[in-house]
Amino acid sequence: MSYVDAHLHLADQEYSGRIELLIENAANNRVKHLLSNAMDYDTSVETLSLARKYKGTVLAAIGVHPWTVTNRQSFELDKVEQLIEDNGKYVRAIGEIGLDGQYSRNAEKRRIQREVFQFFLSLAERRKLPAIVHSRMAADDVLQTLSSFSPPKVLLHWYSGPLEKLKEIKDRGYLISVGPSIIYSKRISEIAQSAELGLVLSETDGPVSYHGPYRGRMTQPSFVIDVVQKLAEIKSLSTETVREAIWNNFQNLISSNGKVGV
């Protein structure tokens, strides 16, 4: 019985000095794969280093987060692209990329976010890598932008957009991921209930912290077990059925760049 954390940020400063604990936590709780997403050039470098050190456990997603795009004048796109070119063996996805409505409230910021998003979608398309996409308060714009590109797979991580968009997401062959907020968030529970199981992955988005039973606790890979159990409860299915479906969905996400094992 293996689990996956399909979206987290091991190179985040909040996890500095704690990586060994996180890897041990994953191993002890059968969380076999951690898809670690970069935020900028520096975290891309560190993410690749972790993927090399913990080969097979840590899988690298390399990209520039829309928050980075909004809050910095320079985000080193050429250097990030060169990293991907030089480290193709370890790059399993392009991410985290996307749009964020909270941080793009003026036209210029929206324009820059969209240009960077398009840059990485084109890169994902050319290199045949899945795209790990941020879409907070921007689901319509994200889907519209994605319609012009054809990466092999798309994961809309922590999807919180309209329920009625789930059919379009399914029809396009995209996936969504849900995290520990499913335990206490009515909105995320509604999305999880409405989404077909074949669309869903488990994530933590660590080191993001959570409310409810997680208040005051460092986010760890083992939290995905709670996510799977809650999803099984919501859908009136067995935990094993949901766990196996999520495992298969993850293989589907990354299969364009080679399966990572059972």
PDB file of C-alpha atoms in Angstrom:
ATOM      1  CA  MET A   1       0.000   0.000   0.000  1.00  0.00           C
ATOM      2  CA  SER A   2       1.920   3.008  -1.295  1.00  0.00           C
ATOM      3  CA  TYR A   3       0.851   6.659  -1.246  1.00  0.00           C
ATOM      4  CA  VAL A   4       2.005   9.720  -3.180  1.00  0.00           C
ATOM      5  CA  ASP A   5       2.397  13.377  -2.331  1.00  0.00           C
ATOM      6  CA  ALA A   6       1.793  14.860  -5.757  1.00  0.00           C
ATOM      7  CA  HIS A   7       2.659  18.432  -4.803  1.00  0.00           C
ATOM      8  CA  LEU A   8       4.960  19.931  -2.160  1.00  0.00           C
ATOM      9  CA  HIS A   9       7.964  22.238  -1.898  1.00  0.00           C
ATOM     10  CA  LEU A  10      10.906  20.493  -0.277  1.00  0.00           C
ATOM     11  CA  ALA A  11      13.276  23.315  -1.248  1.00  0.00           C
ATOM     12  CA  ASP A  12      11.243  25.875   0.688  1.00  0.00           C
ATOM     13  CA  GLN A  13      13.220  27.663   3.393  1.00  0.00           C
ATOM     14  CA  GLU A  14      10.751  26.481   6.048  1.00  0.00           C
ATOM     15  CA  TYR A  15      11.954  22.920   5.452  1.00  0.00           C
ATOM     16  CA  SER A  16      15.630  23.828   5.765  1.00  0.00           C
ATOM     17  CA  GLY A  17      17.381  21.332   8.043  1.00  0.00           C
ATOM     18  CA  ARG A  18      14.319  19.072   8.111  1.00  0.00           C
ATOM     19  CA  ILE A  19      14.621  17.154   4.862  1.00  0.00           C
ATOM     20  CA  GLU A  20      15.908  13.965   6.476  1.00  0.00           C
ATOM     21  CA  LEU A  21      12.935  14.012   8.862  1.00  0.00           C
ATOM     22  CA  LEU A  22      10.532  14.440   5.950  1.00  0.00           C
ATOM     23  CA  ILE A  23      12.103  11.631   3.934  1.00  0.00           C
ATOM     24  CA  GLU A  24      11.983   9.391   7.013  1.00  0.00           C
ATOM     25  CA  ASN A  25       8.347  10.340   7.600  1.00  0.00           C
ATOM     26  CA  ALA A  26       7.532   9.427   3.993  1.00  0.00           C
ATOM     27  CA  ALA A  27       9.346   6.086   4.208  1.00  0.00           C
ATOM     28  CA  ASN A  28       7.761   5.123   7.525  1.00  0.00           C
ATOM     29  CA  ASN A  29       4.274   5.878   6.174  1.00  0.00           C
ATOM     30  CA  ARG A  30       4.626   4.296   2.728  1.00  0.00           C
ATOM     31  CA  VAL A  31       4.543   7.613   0.890  1.00  0.00           C
ATOM     32  CA  LYS A  32       6.652   6.356  -1.974  1.00  0.00           C
ATOM     33  CA  HIS A  33       6.910   9.435  -4.188  1.00  0.00           C
ATOM     34  CA  LEU A  34       7.173  13.155  -3.435  1.00  0.00           C
ATOM     35  CA  LEU A  35       6.745  15.467  -6.425  1.00  0.00           C
ATOM     36  CA  SER A  36       8.677  18.499  -5.235  1.00  0.00           C
ATOM     37  CA  ASN A  37       7.904  21.757  -7.017  1.00  0.00           C
ATOM     38  CA  ALA A  38      10.260  24.695  -7.443  1.00  0.00           C
ATOM     39  CA  MET A  39       9.302  28.348  -7.050  1.00  0.00           C
ATOM     40  CA  ASP A  40      12.216  30.096  -8.799  1.00  0.00           C
ATOM     41  CA  TYR A  41      15.747  29.496 -10.069  1.00  0.00           C
ATOM     42  CA  ASP A  42      17.340  28.910  -6.652  1.00  0.00           C
ATOM     43  CA  THR A  43      14.683  26.438  -5.525  1.00  0.00           C
ATOM     44  CA  SER A  44      14.934  24.742  -8.918  1.00  0.00           C
ATOM     45  CA  VAL A  45      18.623  24.111  -8.263  1.00  0.00           C
ATOM     46  CA  GLU A  46      17.896  22.795  -4.771  1.00  0.00           C
ATOM     47  CA  THR A  47      14.982  20.654  -5.952  1.00  0.00           C
ATOM     48  CA  LEU A  48      17.206  18.974  -8.520  1.00  0.00           C
ATOM     49  CA  SER A  49      19.842  18.363  -5.849  1.00  0.00           C
ATOM     50  CA  LEU A  50      17.235  16.630  -3.678  1.00  0.00           C
ATOM     51  CA  ALA A  51      15.996  14.566  -6.631  1.00  0.00           C
ATOM     52  CA  ARG A  52      19.541  13.343  -7.210  1.00  0.00           C
ATOM     53  CA  LYS A  53      20.129  12.594  -3.522  1.00  0.00           C
ATOM     54  CA  TYR A  54      16.801  10.825  -2.980  1.00  0.00           C
ATOM     55  CA  LYS A  55      16.435   9.286  -6.407  1.00  0.00           C
ATOM     56  CA  GLY A  56      13.078   7.619  -6.926  1.00  0.00           C
ATOM     57  CA  THR A  57      11.542   9.176  -3.821  1.00  0.00           C
ATOM     58  CA  VAL A  58      11.892  12.872  -4.650  1.00  0.00           C
ATOM     59  CA  LEU A  59      10.785  13.755  -8.179  1.00  0.00           C
ATOM     60  CA  ALA A  60      11.614  17.228  -9.448  1.00  0.00           C
ATOM     61  CA  ALA A  61       9.151  19.691 -10.956  1.00  0.00           C
ATOM     62  CA  ILE A  62      11.017  22.764 -12.202  1.00  0.00           C
ATOM     63  CA  GLY A  63       9.494  26.165 -12.922  1.00  0.00           C
ATOM     64  CA  VAL A  64       8.653  29.651 -11.671  1.00  0.00           C
ATOM     65  CA  HIS A  65       5.640  30.237  -9.412  1.00  0.00           C
ATOM     66  CA  PRO A  66       3.234  33.077 -10.278  1.00  0.00           C
ATOM     67  CA  TRP A  67       3.951  34.625  -6.862  1.00  0.00           C
ATOM     68  CA  THR A  68       7.607  34.879  -7.861  1.00  0.00           C
ATOM     69  CA  VAL A  69       6.630  36.453 -11.161  1.00  0.00           C
ATOM     70  CA  THR A  70       4.493  39.043  -9.389  1.00  0.00           C
ATOM     71  CA  ASN A  71       6.884  39.949  -6.589  1.00  0.00           C
ATOM     72  CA  ARG A  72      10.269  40.085  -8.354  1.00  0.00           C
ATOM     73  CA  GLN A  73      11.627  42.061 -11.254  1.00  0.00           C
ATOM     74  CA  SER A  74      13.882  39.215 -12.390  1.00  0.00           C
ATOM     75  CA  PHE A  75      12.904  35.535 -12.420  1.00  0.00           C
ATOM     76  CA  GLU A  76      15.698  34.137 -14.629  1.00  0.00           C
ATOM     77  CA  LEU A  77      13.661  32.245 -17.201  1.00  0.00           C
ATOM     78  CA  ASP A  78      16.657  31.472 -19.390  1.00  0.00           C
ATOM     79  CA  LYS A  79      18.596  30.021 -16.453  1.00  0.00           C
ATOM     80  CA  VAL A  80      15.645  27.870 -15.403  1.00  0.00           C
ATOM     81  CA  GLU A  81      15.246  26.607 -18.966  1.00  0.00           C
ATOM     82  CA  GLN A  82      18.953  25.741 -19.102  1.00  0.00           C
ATOM     83  CA  LEU A  83      18.634  23.817 -15.835  1.00  0.00           C
ATOM     84  CA  ILE A  84      15.876  21.753 -17.396  1.00  0.00           C
ATOM     85  CA  GLU A  85      18.004  21.188 -20.488  1.00  0.00           C
ATOM     86  CA  ASP A  86      21.041  20.118 -18.435  1.00  0.00           C
ATOM     87  CA  ASN A  87      19.182  17.912 -15.964  1.00  0.00           C
ATOM     88  CA  GLY A  88      16.604  16.181 -18.121  1.00  0.00           C
ATOM     89  CA  LYS A  89      17.142  12.850 -16.355  1.00  0.00           C
ATOM     90  CA  TYR A  90      15.780  14.287 -13.112  1.00  0.00           C
ATOM     91  CA  VAL A  91      13.117  16.726 -14.338  1.00  0.00           C
ATOM     92  CA  ARG A  92       9.790  14.907 -14.162  1.00  0.00           C
ATOM     93  CA  ALA A  93       7.456  17.899 -14.607  1.00  0.00           C
ATOM     94  CA  ILE A  94       7.298  21.639 -15.182  1.00  0.00           C
ATOM     95  CA  GLY A  95       6.049  23.368 -12.057  1.00  0.00           C
ATOM     96  CA  GLU A  96       4.920  25.156 -10.190  1.00  0.00           C
ATOM     97  CA  ILE A  97       3.603  27.468 -12.871  1.00  0.00           C
ATOM     98  CA  GLY A  98       0.298  29.198 -13.510  1.00  0.00           C
ATOM     99  CA  LEU A  99      -1.752  32.261 -12.649  1.00  0.00           C
ATOM    100  CA  ASP A 100      -2.892  33.743  -9.332  1.00  0.00           C
ATOM    101  CA  GLY A 101      -5.773  36.191  -9.229  1.00  0.00           C
ATOM    102  CA  GLN A 102      -4.939  37.342  -5.716  1.00  0.00           C
ATOM    103  CA  TYR A 103      -1.541  38.641  -6.842  1.00  0.00           C
ATOM    104  CA  SER A 104      -2.416  40.036 -10.262  1.00  0.00           C
ATOM    105  CA  ARG A 105      -4.936  42.759  -9.577  1.00  0.00           C
ATOM    106  CA  ASN A 106      -3.578  45.136 -12.197  1.00  0.00           C
ATOM    107  CA  ALA A 107      -3.245  44.656 -15.931  1.00  0.00           C
ATOM    108  CA  GLU A 108       0.562  44.736 -16.031  1.00  0.00           C
ATOM    109  CA  LYS A 109       0.970  42.027 -13.410  1.00  0.00           C
ATOM    110  CA  ARG A 110      -1.615  39.879 -15.181  1.00  0.00           C
ATOM    111  CA  ARG A 111       0.240  40.328 -18.461  1.00  0.00           C
ATOM    112  CA  ILE A 112       3.592  39.294 -16.988  1.00  0.00           C
ATOM    113  CA  GLN A 113       2.107  36.286 -15.190  1.00  0.00           C
ATOM    114  CA  ARG A 114       0.457  35.130 -18.401  1.00  0.00           C
ATOM    115  CA  GLU A 115       3.629  35.549 -20.465  1.00  0.00           C
ATOM    116  CA  VAL A 116       5.674  33.484 -18.008  1.00  0.00           C
ATOM    117  CA  PHE A 117       2.927  30.857 -17.802  1.00  0.00           C
ATOM    118  CA  GLN A 118       2.878  30.602 -21.584  1.00  0.00           C
ATOM    119  CA  PHE A 119       6.684  30.349 -21.669  1.00  0.00           C
ATOM    120  CA  PHE A 120       6.634  27.302 -19.409  1.00  0.00           C
ATOM    121  CA  LEU A 121       3.639  25.694 -21.077  1.00  0.00           C
ATOM    122  CA  SER A 122       5.481  25.898 -24.377  1.00  0.00           C
ATOM    123  CA  LEU A 123       8.509  24.356 -22.698  1.00  0.00           C
ATOM    124  CA  ALA A 124       6.398  21.539 -21.217  1.00  0.00           C
ATOM    125  CA  GLU A 125       4.884  20.918 -24.636  1.00  0.00           C
ATOM    126  CA  ARG A 126       8.274  20.794 -26.391  1.00  0.00           C
ATOM    127  CA  ARG A 127       9.898  18.567 -23.784  1.00  0.00           C
ATOM    128  CA  LYS A 128       6.806  16.380 -23.369  1.00  0.00           C
ATOM    129  CA  LEU A 129       6.617  16.999 -19.624  1.00  0.00           C
ATOM    130  CA  PRO A 130       3.489  17.325 -17.466  1.00  0.00           C
ATOM    131  CA  ALA A 131       2.601  20.812 -16.226  1.00  0.00           C
ATOM    132  CA  ILE A 132       1.862  21.393 -12.532  1.00  0.00           C
ATOM    133  CA  VAL A 133      -0.442  24.391 -12.483  1.00  0.00           C
ATOM    134  CA  HIS A 134      -1.466  26.960  -9.872  1.00  0.00           C
ATOM    135  CA  SER A 135      -4.918  28.414 -10.540  1.00  0.00           C
ATOM    136  CA  ARG A 136      -6.077  30.198  -7.381  1.00  0.00           C
ATOM    137  CA  MET A 137      -8.776  32.768  -8.206  1.00  0.00           C
ATOM    138  CA  ALA A 138      -7.859  32.313 -11.877  1.00  0.00           C
ATOM    139  CA  ALA A 139      -9.393  29.029 -13.025  1.00  0.00           C
ATOM    140  CA  ASP A 140     -11.087  30.511 -16.111  1.00  0.00           C
ATOM    141  CA  ASP A 141      -7.932  32.309 -17.247  1.00  0.00           C
ATOM    142  CA  VAL A 142      -5.811  29.221 -16.595  1.00  0.00           C
ATOM    143  CA  LEU A 143      -8.096  26.961 -18.619  1.00  0.00           C
ATOM    144  CA  GLN A 144      -8.276  29.489 -21.425  1.00  0.00           C
ATOM    145  CA  THR A 145      -4.471  29.766 -21.549  1.00  0.00           C
ATOM    146  CA  LEU A 146      -4.016  25.996 -21.387  1.00  0.00           C
ATOM    147  CA  SER A 147      -6.314  25.554 -24.387  1.00  0.00           C
ATOM    148  CA  SER A 148      -3.567  26.937 -26.646  1.00  0.00           C
ATOM    149  CA  PHE A 149      -0.969  24.372 -25.521  1.00  0.00           C
ATOM    150  CA  SER A 150      -0.649  20.604 -25.432  1.00  0.00           C
ATOM    151  CA  PRO A 151       1.568  19.370 -22.614  1.00  0.00           C
ATOM    152  CA  PRO A 152       1.141  15.596 -22.230  1.00  0.00           C
ATOM    153  CA  LYS A 153      -0.587  15.997 -18.859  1.00  0.00           C
ATOM    154  CA  VAL A 154      -1.801  18.808 -16.615  1.00  0.00           C
ATOM    155  CA  LEU A 155      -2.294  18.789 -12.852  1.00  0.00           C
ATOM    156  CA  LEU A 156      -4.372  21.633 -11.427  1.00  0.00           C
ATOM    157  CA  HIS A 157      -2.979  21.469  -7.926  1.00  0.00           C
ATOM    158  CA  TRP A 158      -5.224  22.388  -4.961  1.00  0.00           C
ATOM    159  CA  TYR A 159      -8.039  23.111  -7.368  1.00  0.00           C
ATOM    160  CA  SER A 160     -10.596  25.469  -5.783  1.00  0.00           C
ATOM    161  CA  GLY A 161     -12.368  26.781  -8.861  1.00  0.00           C
ATOM    162  CA  PRO A 162     -15.971  26.350  -9.967  1.00  0.00           C
ATOM    163  CA  LEU A 163     -17.542  22.915  -9.675  1.00  0.00           C
ATOM    164  CA  GLU A 164     -18.984  23.253 -13.153  1.00  0.00           C
ATOM    165  CA  LYS A 165     -15.465  23.363 -14.593  1.00  0.00           C
ATOM    166  CA  LEU A 166     -14.752  19.799 -13.453  1.00  0.00           C
ATOM    167  CA  LYS A 167     -16.413  18.356 -16.557  1.00  0.00           C
ATOM    168  CA  GLU A 168     -14.178  20.464 -18.802  1.00  0.00           C
ATOM    169  CA  ILE A 169     -11.154  19.404 -16.746  1.00  0.00           C
ATOM    170  CA  LYS A 170     -12.147  15.762 -17.175  1.00  0.00           C
ATOM    171  CA  ASP A 171     -12.861  16.149 -20.891  1.00  0.00           C
ATOM    172  CA  ARG A 172      -9.407  17.649 -21.428  1.00  0.00           C
ATOM    173  CA  GLY A 173      -7.739  14.792 -19.559  1.00  0.00           C
ATOM    174  CA  TYR A 174      -6.432  16.996 -16.757  1.00  0.00           C
ATOM    175  CA  LEU A 175      -6.059  16.021 -13.100  1.00  0.00           C
ATOM    176  CA  ILE A 176      -6.684  17.895  -9.848  1.00  0.00           C
ATOM    177  CA  SER A 177      -5.144  17.398  -6.426  1.00  0.00           C
ATOM    178  CA  VAL A 178      -6.609  17.824  -2.960  1.00  0.00           C
ATOM    179  CA  GLY A 179      -4.746  18.235   0.294  1.00  0.00           C
ATOM    180  CA  PRO A 180      -5.264  18.202   4.058  1.00  0.00           C
ATOM    181  CA  SER A 181      -7.804  21.032   3.878  1.00  0.00           C
ATOM    182  CA  ILE A 182     -10.275  18.379   2.711  1.00  0.00           C
ATOM    183  CA  ILE A 183     -10.544  17.405   6.393  1.00  0.00           C
ATOM    184  CA  TYR A 184     -12.186  20.677   7.422  1.00  0.00           C
ATOM    185  CA  SER A 185     -13.002  22.712   4.292  1.00  0.00           C
ATOM    186  CA  LYS A 186     -16.561  22.373   3.011  1.00  0.00           C
ATOM    187  CA  ARG A 187     -15.520  23.838  -0.344  1.00  0.00           C
ATOM    188  CA  ILE A 188     -12.702  21.359  -0.942  1.00  0.00           C
ATOM    189  CA  SER A 189     -14.932  18.502   0.210  1.00  0.00           C
ATOM    190  CA  GLU A 190     -17.562  19.529  -2.358  1.00  0.00           C
ATOM    191  CA  ILE A 191     -14.943  19.578  -5.111  1.00  0.00           C
ATOM    192  CA  ALA A 192     -13.575  16.195  -4.040  1.00  0.00           C
ATOM    193  CA  GLN A 193     -17.061  14.711  -3.955  1.00  0.00           C
ATOM    194  CA  SER A 194     -17.959  16.108  -7.383  1.00  0.00           C
ATOM    195  CA  ALA A 195     -14.728  15.108  -9.123  1.00  0.00           C
ATOM    196  CA  GLU A 196     -14.527  11.629 -10.575  1.00  0.00           C
ATOM    197  CA  LEU A 197     -11.953   9.521  -8.756  1.00  0.00           C
ATOM    198  CA  GLY A 198      -9.947   9.160 -11.966  1.00  0.00           C
ATOM    199  CA  LEU A 199      -9.164  12.886 -11.812  1.00  0.00           C
ATOM    200  CA  VAL A 200      -7.876  13.111  -8.257  1.00  0.00           C
ATOM    201  CA  LEU A 201      -4.437  13.088  -6.650  1.00  0.00           C
ATOM    202  CA  SER A 202      -3.354  13.580  -3.044  1.00  0.00           C
ATOM    203  CA  GLU A 203      -0.988  16.371  -2.023  1.00  0.00           C
ATOM    204  CA  THR A 204       0.232  18.290   1.021  1.00  0.00           C
ATOM    205  CA  ASP A 205       1.594  21.486  -0.595  1.00  0.00           C
ATOM    206  CA  GLY A 206       4.048  21.473   2.311  1.00  0.00           C
ATOM    207  CA  PRO A 207       5.307  23.488   4.023  1.00  0.00           C
ATOM    208  CA  VAL A 208       1.905  25.237   3.812  1.00  0.00           C
ATOM    209  CA  SER A 209       0.315  24.862   7.246  1.00  0.00           C
ATOM    210  CA  TYR A 210      -3.277  23.837   7.930  1.00  0.00           C
ATOM    211  CA  HIS A 211      -6.082  24.385  10.409  1.00  0.00           C
ATOM    212  CA  GLY A 212      -8.196  21.810  12.195  1.00  0.00           C
ATOM    213  CA  PRO A 213      -6.249  18.808  13.514  1.00  0.00           C
ATOM    214  CA  TYR A 214      -3.059  20.095  11.867  1.00  0.00           C
ATOM    215  CA  ARG A 215      -2.880  23.435  13.644  1.00  0.00           C
ATOM    216  CA  GLY A 216       0.600  24.036  14.982  1.00  0.00           C
ATOM    217  CA  ARG A 217       2.064  20.972  13.227  1.00  0.00           C
ATOM    218  CA  MET A 218       4.719  20.928  10.534  1.00  0.00           C
ATOM    219  CA  THR A 219       3.176  19.628   7.312  1.00  0.00           C
ATOM    220  CA  GLN A 220       4.595  16.197   6.490  1.00  0.00           C
ATOM    221  CA  PRO A 221       4.097  13.678   3.661  1.00  0.00           C
ATOM    222  CA  SER A 222       2.160  11.326   5.959  1.00  0.00           C
ATOM    223  CA  PHE A 223      -0.739  13.809   5.893  1.00  0.00           C
ATOM    224  CA  VAL A 224      -1.721  12.347   2.501  1.00  0.00           C
ATOM    225  CA  ILE A 225      -2.960   9.237   4.329  1.00  0.00           C
ATOM    226  CA  ASP A 226      -5.616  11.390   6.011  1.00  0.00           C
ATOM    227  CA  VAL A 227      -6.468  12.883   2.616  1.00  0.00           C
ATOM    228  CA  VAL A 228      -7.005   9.433   1.117  1.00  0.00           C
ATOM    229  CA  GLN A 229      -9.102   8.277   4.066  1.00  0.00           C
ATOM    230  CA  LYS A 230     -11.290  11.397   3.968  1.00  0.00           C
ATOM    231  CA  LEU A 231     -11.734  11.097   0.221  1.00  0.00           C
ATOM    232  CA  ALA A 232     -12.802   7.475   0.676  1.00  0.00           C
ATOM    233  CA  GLU A 233     -15.326   8.569   3.300  1.00  0.00           C
ATOM    234  CA  ILE A 234     -16.728  11.319   1.077  1.00  0.00           C
ATOM    235  CA  LYS A 235     -17.113   8.959  -1.856  1.00  0.00           C
ATOM    236  CA  SER A 236     -18.321   5.966   0.207  1.00  0.00           C
ATOM    237  CA  LEU A 237     -15.467   3.823  -1.085  1.00  0.00           C
ATOM    238  CA  SER A 238     -12.829   1.736   0.613  1.00  0.00           C
ATOM    239  CA  THR A 239      -9.544   3.386   1.501  1.00  0.00           C
ATOM    240  CA  GLU A 240      -7.707   0.828  -0.612  1.00  0.00           C
ATOM    241  CA  THR A 241      -9.848   1.600  -3.661  1.00  0.00           C
ATOM    242  CA  VAL A 242      -9.059   5.307  -3.365  1.00  0.00           C
ATOM    243  CA  ARG A 243      -5.377   4.744  -2.589  1.00  0.00           C
ATOM    244  CA  GLU A 244      -4.984   2.496  -5.632  1.00  0.00           C
ATOM    245  CA  ALA A 245      -6.832   4.936  -7.891  1.00  0.00           C
ATOM    246  CA  ILE A 246      -4.624   7.823  -6.753  1.00  0.00           C
ATOM    247  CA  TRP A 247      -1.520   5.719  -7.312  1.00  0.00           C
ATOM    248  CA  ASN A 248      -2.656   4.938 -10.857  1.00  0.00           C
ATOM    249  CA  ASN A 249      -3.575   8.575 -11.474  1.00  0.00           C
ATOM    250  CA  PHE A 250      -0.081   9.621 -10.432  1.00  0.00           C
ATOM    251  CA  GLN A 251       1.476   7.094 -12.793  1.00  0.00           C
ATOM    252  CA  ASN A 252      -0.760   8.522 -15.502  1.00  0.00           C
ATOM    253  CA  LEU A 253       0.483  12.027 -14.715  1.00  0.00           C
ATOM    254  CA  ILE A 254       4.159  11.226 -14.994  1.00  0.00           C
ATOM    255  CA  SER A 255       4.068   8.348 -17.495  1.00  0.00           C
ATOM    256  CA  SER A 256       4.926  10.668 -20.377  1.00  0.00           C
ATOM    257  CA  ASN A 257       8.398  10.855 -18.865  1.00  0.00           C
ATOM    258  CA  GLY A 258       8.681   7.252 -17.736  1.00  0.00           C
ATOM    259  CA  LYS A 259       6.992   5.378 -14.880  1.00  0.00           C
ATOM    260  CA  VAL A 260       8.644   5.615 -11.496  1.00  0.00           C
ATOM    261  CA  GLY A 261       7.943   2.118 -10.229  1.00  0.00           C
ATOM    262  CA  VAL A 262       5.445   0.369  -8.007  1.00  0.00           C
TER     263      VAL A 262
END
